[in-house]
Coordinates of N, CA, C and O in Angstrom, one line a residue:
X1 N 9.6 15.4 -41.1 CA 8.7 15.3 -40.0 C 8.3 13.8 -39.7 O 7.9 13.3 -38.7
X2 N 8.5 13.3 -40.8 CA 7.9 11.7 -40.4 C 6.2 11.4 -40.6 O 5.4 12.3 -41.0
X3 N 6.0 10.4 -40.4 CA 4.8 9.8 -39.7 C 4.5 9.5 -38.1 O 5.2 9.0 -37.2
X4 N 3.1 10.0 -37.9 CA 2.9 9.9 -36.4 C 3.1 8.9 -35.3 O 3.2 9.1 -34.1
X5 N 3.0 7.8 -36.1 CA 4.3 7.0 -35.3 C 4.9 6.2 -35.1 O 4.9 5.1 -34.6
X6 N 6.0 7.3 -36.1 CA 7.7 7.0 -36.1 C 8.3 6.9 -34.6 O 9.2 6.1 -34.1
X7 N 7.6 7.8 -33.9 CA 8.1 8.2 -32.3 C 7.4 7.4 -31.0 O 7.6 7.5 -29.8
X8 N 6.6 6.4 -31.7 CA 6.1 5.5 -30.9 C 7.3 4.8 -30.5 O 8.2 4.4 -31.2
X9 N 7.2 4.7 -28.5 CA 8.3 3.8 -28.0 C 7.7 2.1 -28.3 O 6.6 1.8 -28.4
X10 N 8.8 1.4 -28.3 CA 8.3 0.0 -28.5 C 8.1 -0.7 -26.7 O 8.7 -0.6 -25.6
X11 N 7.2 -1.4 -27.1 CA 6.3 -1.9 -25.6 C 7.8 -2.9 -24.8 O 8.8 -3.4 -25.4
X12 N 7.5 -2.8 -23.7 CA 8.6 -3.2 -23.3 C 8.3 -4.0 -21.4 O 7.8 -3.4 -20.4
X13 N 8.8 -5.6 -21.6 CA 8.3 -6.3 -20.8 C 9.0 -6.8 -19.5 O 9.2 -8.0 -19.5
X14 N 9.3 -6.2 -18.3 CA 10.4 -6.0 -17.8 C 10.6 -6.7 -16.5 O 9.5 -7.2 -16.4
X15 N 11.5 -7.0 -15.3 CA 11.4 -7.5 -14.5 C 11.3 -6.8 -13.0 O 12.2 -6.0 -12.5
X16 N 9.9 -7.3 -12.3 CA 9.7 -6.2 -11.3 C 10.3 -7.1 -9.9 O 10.4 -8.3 -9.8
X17 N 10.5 -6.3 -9.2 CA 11.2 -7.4 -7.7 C 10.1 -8.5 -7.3 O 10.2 -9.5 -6.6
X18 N 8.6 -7.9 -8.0 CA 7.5 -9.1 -7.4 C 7.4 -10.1 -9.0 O 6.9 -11.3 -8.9
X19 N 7.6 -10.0 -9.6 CA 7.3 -10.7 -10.9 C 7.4 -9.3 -11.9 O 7.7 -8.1 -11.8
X20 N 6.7 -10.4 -13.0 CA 7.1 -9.6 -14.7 C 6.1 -8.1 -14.7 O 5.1 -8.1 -14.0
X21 N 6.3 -7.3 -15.4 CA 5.4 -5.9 -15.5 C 5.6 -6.1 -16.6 O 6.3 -6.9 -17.1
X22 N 4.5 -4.9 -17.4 CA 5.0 -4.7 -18.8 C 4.4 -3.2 -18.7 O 3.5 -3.0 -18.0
X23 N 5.0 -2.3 -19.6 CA 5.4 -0.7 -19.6 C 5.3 -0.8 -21.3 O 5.7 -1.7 -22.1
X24 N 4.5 0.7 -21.6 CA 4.6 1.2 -22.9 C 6.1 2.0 -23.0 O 6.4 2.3 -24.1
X25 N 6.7 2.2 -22.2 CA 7.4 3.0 -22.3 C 9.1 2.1 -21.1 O 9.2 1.9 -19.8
X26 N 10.2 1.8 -22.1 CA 10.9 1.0 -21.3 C 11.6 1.6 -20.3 O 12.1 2.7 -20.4
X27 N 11.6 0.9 -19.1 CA 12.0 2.0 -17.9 C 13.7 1.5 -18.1 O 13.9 0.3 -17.9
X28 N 14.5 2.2 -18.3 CA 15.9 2.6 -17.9 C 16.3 2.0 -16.6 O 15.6 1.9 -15.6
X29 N 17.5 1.7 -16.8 CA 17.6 1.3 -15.2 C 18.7 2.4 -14.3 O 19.7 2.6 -15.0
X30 N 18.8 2.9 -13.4 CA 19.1 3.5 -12.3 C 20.9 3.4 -12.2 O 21.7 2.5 -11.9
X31 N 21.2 4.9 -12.8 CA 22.8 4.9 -13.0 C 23.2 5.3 -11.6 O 22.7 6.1 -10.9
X32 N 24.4 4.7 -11.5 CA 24.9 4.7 -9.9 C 25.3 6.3 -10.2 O 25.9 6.9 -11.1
X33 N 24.7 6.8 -8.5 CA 24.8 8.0 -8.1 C 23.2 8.9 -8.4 O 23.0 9.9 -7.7
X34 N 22.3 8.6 -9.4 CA 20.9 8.6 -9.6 C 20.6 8.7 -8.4 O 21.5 8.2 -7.7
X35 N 19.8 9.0 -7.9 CA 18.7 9.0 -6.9 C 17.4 8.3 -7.5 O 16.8 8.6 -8.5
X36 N 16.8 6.8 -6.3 CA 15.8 6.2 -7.4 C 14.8 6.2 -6.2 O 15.1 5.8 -5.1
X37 N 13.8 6.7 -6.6 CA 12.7 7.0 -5.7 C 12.2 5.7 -5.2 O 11.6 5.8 -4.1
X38 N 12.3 4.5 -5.7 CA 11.6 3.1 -4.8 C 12.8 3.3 -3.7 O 12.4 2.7 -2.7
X39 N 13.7 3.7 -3.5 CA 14.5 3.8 -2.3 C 14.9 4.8 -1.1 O 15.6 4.8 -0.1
X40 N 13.9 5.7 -1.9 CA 13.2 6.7 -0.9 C 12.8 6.5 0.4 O 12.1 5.4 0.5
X41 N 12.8 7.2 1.5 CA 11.9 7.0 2.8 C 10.9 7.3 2.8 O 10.5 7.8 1.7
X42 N 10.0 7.2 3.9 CA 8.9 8.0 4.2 C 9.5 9.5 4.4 O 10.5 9.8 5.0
X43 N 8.5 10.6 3.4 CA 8.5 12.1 3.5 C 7.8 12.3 5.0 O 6.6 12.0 5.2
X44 N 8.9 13.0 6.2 CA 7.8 13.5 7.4 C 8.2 12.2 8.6 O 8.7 11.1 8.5
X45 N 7.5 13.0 9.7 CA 8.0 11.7 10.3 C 6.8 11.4 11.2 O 6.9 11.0 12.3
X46 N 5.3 11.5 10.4 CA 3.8 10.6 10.4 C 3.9 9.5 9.2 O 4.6 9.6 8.1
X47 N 3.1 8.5 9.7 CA 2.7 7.7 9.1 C 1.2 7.4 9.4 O 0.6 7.3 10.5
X48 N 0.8 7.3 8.2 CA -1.2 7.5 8.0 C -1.2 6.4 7.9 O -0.6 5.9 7.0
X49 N -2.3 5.4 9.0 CA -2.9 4.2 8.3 C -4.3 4.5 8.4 O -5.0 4.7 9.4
X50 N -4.7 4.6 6.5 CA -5.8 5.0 6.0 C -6.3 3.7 5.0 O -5.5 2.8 4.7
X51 N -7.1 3.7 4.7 CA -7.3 2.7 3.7 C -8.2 3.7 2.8 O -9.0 4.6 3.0
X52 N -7.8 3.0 1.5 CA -8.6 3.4 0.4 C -8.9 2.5 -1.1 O -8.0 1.9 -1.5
X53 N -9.8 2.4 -1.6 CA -10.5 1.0 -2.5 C -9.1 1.3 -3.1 O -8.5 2.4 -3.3
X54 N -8.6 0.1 -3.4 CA -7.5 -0.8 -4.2 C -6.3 -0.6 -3.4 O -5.2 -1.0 -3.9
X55 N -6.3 -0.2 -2.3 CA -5.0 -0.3 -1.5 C -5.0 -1.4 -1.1 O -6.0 -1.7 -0.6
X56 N -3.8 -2.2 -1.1 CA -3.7 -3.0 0.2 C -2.6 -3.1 1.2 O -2.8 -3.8 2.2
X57 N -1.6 -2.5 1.0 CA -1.3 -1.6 2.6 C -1.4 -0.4 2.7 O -0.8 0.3 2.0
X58 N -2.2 0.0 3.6 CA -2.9 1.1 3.4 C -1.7 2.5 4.2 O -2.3 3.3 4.8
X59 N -1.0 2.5 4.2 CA 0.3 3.2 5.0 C 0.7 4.4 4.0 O 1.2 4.2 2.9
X60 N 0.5 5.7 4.5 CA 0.7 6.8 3.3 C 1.4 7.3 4.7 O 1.4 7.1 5.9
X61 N 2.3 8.2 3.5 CA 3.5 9.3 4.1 C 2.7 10.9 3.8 O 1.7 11.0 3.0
X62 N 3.2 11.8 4.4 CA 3.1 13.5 3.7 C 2.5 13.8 2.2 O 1.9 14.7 1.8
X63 N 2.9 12.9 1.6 CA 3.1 13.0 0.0 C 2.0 12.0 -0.9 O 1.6 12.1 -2.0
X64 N 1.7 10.9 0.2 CA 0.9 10.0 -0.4 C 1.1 8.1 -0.1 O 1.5 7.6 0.9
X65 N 0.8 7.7 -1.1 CA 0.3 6.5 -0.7 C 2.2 5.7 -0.8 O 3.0 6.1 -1.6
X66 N 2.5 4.7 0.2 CA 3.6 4.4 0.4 C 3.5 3.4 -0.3 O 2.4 2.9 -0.3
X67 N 5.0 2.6 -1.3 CA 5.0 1.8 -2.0 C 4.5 0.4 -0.8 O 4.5 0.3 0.5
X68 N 4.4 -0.4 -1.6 CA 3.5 -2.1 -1.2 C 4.0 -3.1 -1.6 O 3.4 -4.2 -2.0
X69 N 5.8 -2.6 -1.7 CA 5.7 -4.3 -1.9 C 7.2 -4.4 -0.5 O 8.1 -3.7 0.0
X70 N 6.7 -5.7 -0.6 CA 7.4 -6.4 0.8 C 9.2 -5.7 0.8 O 9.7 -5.1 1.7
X71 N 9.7 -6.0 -0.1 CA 11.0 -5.3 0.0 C 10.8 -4.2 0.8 O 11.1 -4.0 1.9
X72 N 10.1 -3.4 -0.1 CA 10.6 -1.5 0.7 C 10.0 -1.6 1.7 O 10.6 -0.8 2.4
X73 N 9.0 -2.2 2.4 CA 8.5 -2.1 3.3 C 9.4 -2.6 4.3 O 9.5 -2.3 5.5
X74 N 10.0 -3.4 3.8 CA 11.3 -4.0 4.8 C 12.2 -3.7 5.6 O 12.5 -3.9 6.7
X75 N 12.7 -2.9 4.4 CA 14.3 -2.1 3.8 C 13.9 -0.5 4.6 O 14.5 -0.1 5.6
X76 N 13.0 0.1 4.0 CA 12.6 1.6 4.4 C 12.2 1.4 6.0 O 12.9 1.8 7.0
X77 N 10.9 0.6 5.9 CA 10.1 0.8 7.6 C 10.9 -0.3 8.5 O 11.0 0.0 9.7
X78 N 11.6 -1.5 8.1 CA 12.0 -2.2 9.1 C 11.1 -2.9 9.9 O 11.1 -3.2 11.0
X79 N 9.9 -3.1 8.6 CA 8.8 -4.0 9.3 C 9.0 -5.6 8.7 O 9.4 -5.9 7.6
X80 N 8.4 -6.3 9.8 CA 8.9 -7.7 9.5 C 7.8 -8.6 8.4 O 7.0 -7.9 7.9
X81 N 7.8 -9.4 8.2 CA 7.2 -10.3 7.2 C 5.8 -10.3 7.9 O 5.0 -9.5 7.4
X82 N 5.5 -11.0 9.1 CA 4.4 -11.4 9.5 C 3.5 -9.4 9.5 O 2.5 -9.1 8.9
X83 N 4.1 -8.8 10.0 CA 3.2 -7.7 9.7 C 3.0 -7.4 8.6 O 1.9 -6.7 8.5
X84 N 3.7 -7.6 7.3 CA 3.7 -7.3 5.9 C 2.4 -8.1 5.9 O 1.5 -7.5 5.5
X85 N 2.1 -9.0 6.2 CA 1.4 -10.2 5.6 C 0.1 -10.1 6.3 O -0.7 -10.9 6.0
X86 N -0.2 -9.0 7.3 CA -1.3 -8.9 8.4 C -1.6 -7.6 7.1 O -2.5 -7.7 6.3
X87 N -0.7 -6.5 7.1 CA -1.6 -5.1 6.7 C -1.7 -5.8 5.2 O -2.8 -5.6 4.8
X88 N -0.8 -6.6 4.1 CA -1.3 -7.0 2.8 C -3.0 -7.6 3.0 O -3.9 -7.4 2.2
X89 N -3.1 -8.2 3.8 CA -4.4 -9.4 4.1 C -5.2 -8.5 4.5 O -6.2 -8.7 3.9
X90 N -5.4 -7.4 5.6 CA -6.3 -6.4 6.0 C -6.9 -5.8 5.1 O -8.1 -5.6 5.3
X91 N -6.1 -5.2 3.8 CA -6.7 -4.2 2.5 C -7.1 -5.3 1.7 O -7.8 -4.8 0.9
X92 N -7.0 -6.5 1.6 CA -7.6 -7.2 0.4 C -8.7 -7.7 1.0 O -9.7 -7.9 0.5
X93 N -8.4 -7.9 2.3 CA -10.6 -7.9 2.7 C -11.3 -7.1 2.9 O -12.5 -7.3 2.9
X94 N -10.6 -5.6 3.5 CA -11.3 -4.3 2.8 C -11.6 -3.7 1.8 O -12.3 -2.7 1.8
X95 N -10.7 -4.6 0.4 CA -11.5 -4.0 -0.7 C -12.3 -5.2 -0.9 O -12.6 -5.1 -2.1
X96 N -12.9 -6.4 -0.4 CA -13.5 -7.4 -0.6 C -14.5 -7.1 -0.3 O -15.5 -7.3 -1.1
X97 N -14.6 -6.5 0.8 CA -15.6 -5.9 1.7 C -16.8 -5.0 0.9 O -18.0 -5.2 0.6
X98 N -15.7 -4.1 0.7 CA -15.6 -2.6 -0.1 C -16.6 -2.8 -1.0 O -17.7 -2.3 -0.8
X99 N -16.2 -4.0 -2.5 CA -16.7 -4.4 -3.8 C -18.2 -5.8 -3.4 O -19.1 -6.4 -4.1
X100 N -17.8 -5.9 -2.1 CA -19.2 -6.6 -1.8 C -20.6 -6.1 -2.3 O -21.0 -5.0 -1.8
X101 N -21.7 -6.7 -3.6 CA -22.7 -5.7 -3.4 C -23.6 -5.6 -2.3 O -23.6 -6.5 -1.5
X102 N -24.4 -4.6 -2.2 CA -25.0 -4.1 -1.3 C -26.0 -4.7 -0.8 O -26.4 -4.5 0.4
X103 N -26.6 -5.6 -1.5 CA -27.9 -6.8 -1.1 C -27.4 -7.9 -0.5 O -28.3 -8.7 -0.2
X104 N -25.9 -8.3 -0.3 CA -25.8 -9.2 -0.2 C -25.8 -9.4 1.5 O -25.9 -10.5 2.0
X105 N -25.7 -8.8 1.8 CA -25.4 -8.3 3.9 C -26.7 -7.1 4.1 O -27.0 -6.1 3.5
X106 N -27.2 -7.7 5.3 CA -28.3 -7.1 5.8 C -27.5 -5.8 6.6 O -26.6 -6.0 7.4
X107 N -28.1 -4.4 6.4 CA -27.5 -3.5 7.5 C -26.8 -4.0 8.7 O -25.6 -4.0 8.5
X108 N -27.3 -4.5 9.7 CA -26.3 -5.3 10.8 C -25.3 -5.8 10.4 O -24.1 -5.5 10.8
X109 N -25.5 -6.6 9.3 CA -24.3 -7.9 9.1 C -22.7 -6.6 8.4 O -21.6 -6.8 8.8
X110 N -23.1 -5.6 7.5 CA -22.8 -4.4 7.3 C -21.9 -3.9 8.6 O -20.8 -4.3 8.8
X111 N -22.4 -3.1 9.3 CA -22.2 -2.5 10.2 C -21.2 -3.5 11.1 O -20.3 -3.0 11.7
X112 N -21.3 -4.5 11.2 CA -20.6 -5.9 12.2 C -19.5 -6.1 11.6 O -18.4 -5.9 12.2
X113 N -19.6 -6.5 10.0 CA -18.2 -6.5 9.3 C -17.0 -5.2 9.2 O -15.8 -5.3 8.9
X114 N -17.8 -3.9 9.4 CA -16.8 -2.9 9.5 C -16.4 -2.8 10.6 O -15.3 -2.3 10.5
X115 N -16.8 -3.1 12.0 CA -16.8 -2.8 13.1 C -15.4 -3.5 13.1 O -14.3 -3.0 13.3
X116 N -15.7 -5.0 12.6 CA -14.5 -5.8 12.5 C -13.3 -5.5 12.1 O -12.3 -5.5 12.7
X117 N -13.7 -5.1 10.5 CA -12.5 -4.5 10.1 C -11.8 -3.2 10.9 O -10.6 -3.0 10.6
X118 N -12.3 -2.4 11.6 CA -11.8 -1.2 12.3 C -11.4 -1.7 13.5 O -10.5 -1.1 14.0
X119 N -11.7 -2.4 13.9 CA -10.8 -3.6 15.5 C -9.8 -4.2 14.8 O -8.7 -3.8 15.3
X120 N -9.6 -5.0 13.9 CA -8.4 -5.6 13.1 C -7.5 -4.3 12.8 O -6.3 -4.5 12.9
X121 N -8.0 -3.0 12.3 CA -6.8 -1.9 12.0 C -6.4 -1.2 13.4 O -5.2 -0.8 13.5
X122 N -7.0 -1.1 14.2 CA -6.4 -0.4 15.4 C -5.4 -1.2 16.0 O -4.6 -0.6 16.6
X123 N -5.4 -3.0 16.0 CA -4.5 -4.4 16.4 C -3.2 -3.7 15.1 O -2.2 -3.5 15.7
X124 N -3.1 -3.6 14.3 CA -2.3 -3.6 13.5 C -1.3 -1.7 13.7 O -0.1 -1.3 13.7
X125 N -2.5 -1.0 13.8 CA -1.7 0.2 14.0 C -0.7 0.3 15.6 O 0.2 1.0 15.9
X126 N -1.3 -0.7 16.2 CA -0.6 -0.9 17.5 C 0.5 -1.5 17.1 O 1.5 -0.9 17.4
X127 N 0.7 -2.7 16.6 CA 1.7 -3.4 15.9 C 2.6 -2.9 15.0 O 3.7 -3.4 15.0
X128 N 2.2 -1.8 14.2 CA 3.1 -0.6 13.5 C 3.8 0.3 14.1 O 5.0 0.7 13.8
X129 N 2.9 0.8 15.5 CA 4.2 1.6 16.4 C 4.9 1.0 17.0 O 6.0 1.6 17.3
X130 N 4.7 -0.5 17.5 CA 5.8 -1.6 18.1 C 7.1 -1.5 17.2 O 8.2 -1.0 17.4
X131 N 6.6 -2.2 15.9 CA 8.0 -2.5 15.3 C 8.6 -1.0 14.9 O 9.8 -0.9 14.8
X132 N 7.6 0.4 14.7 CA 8.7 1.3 14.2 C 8.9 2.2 15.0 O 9.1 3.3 14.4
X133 N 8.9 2.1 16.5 CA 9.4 2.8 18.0 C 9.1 4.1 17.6 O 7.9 4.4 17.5
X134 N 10.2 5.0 17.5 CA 10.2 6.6 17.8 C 10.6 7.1 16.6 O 10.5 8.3 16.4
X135 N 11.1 6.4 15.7 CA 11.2 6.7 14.1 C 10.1 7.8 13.4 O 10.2 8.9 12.9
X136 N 8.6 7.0 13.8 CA 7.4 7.6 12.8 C 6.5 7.4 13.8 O 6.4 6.4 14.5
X137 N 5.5 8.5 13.9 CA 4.6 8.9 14.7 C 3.5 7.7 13.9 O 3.5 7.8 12.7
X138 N 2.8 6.9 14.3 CA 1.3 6.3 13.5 C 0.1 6.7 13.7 O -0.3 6.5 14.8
X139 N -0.6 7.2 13.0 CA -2.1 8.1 12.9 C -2.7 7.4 12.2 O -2.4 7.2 11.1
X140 N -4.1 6.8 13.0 CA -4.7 6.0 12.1 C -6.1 6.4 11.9 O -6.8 6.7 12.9
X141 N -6.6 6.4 10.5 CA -8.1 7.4 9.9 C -8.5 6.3 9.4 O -8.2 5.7 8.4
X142 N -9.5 5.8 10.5 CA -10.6 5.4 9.7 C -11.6 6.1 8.5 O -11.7 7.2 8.2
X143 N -12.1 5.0 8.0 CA -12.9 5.5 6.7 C -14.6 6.4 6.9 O -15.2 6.8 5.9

């Protein structure tokens, strides 16, 4: 039977398309003919722009939250850099926003800054059905 852990995987430090990751468990790499889900489409043919704390593109499919990094978003949606770089920038000052404490902004100032942020996401969901025409329907849920 061993010792409890003999069966421990060894930690393993690996290379991600944005920089280094590191995994308790070594991820294998993708034998031709595999199906590898980072290369997956959107499930459905809606696209949710939702935001939620620690997202920062906030773009979910049927199934859930869509990967975020500039590749697939590329490759899958056929969105361009500068919009990558509008919805990346929109969720990191909505969770800025978000993790702001509560004393620091008077009600108004509150209320002013979301107003903001929900004018900046409706400019961008407009800019999402530009570049992805008749492909994907865009539904956008405010918070």
């Amino acid at each position: 039977m061993g010792n409890p852990g003999d069966h421990v995987l060894p930690p393993h430090l690996g290379d991600y398309p944005n920089g280094a990751y590191w995994s308790a468990v070594r991820v294998e790499p993708v034998t031709e003919g595999e199906e590898d889900d980072y290369d997956v489409p959107p499930i459905g043919d809606v696209i949710h722009f939702m935001w939620d704390y620690t997202v920062n593109v906030p773009l979910w499919d049927a199934e859930g939250l869509l990967p975020e990094e500039p590749e697939w978003l590329r490759r899958q949606l056929g969105l361009g850099n500068k919009l990558i770089e509008a919805l990346t920038d929109w969720g990191s000052r909505m969770n800025h926003l978000d993790g702001t404490p509560w004393g620091q902004k008077s009600d108004a100032e509150w209320e002013q800054a979301y107003r903001d942020m929900d004018a900046r996401a409706r400019d961008l969901v407009e800019r999402l059905r530009r570049e992805l025409g008749t492909r994907y329907r865009v539904v956008y849920k405010p918070w």
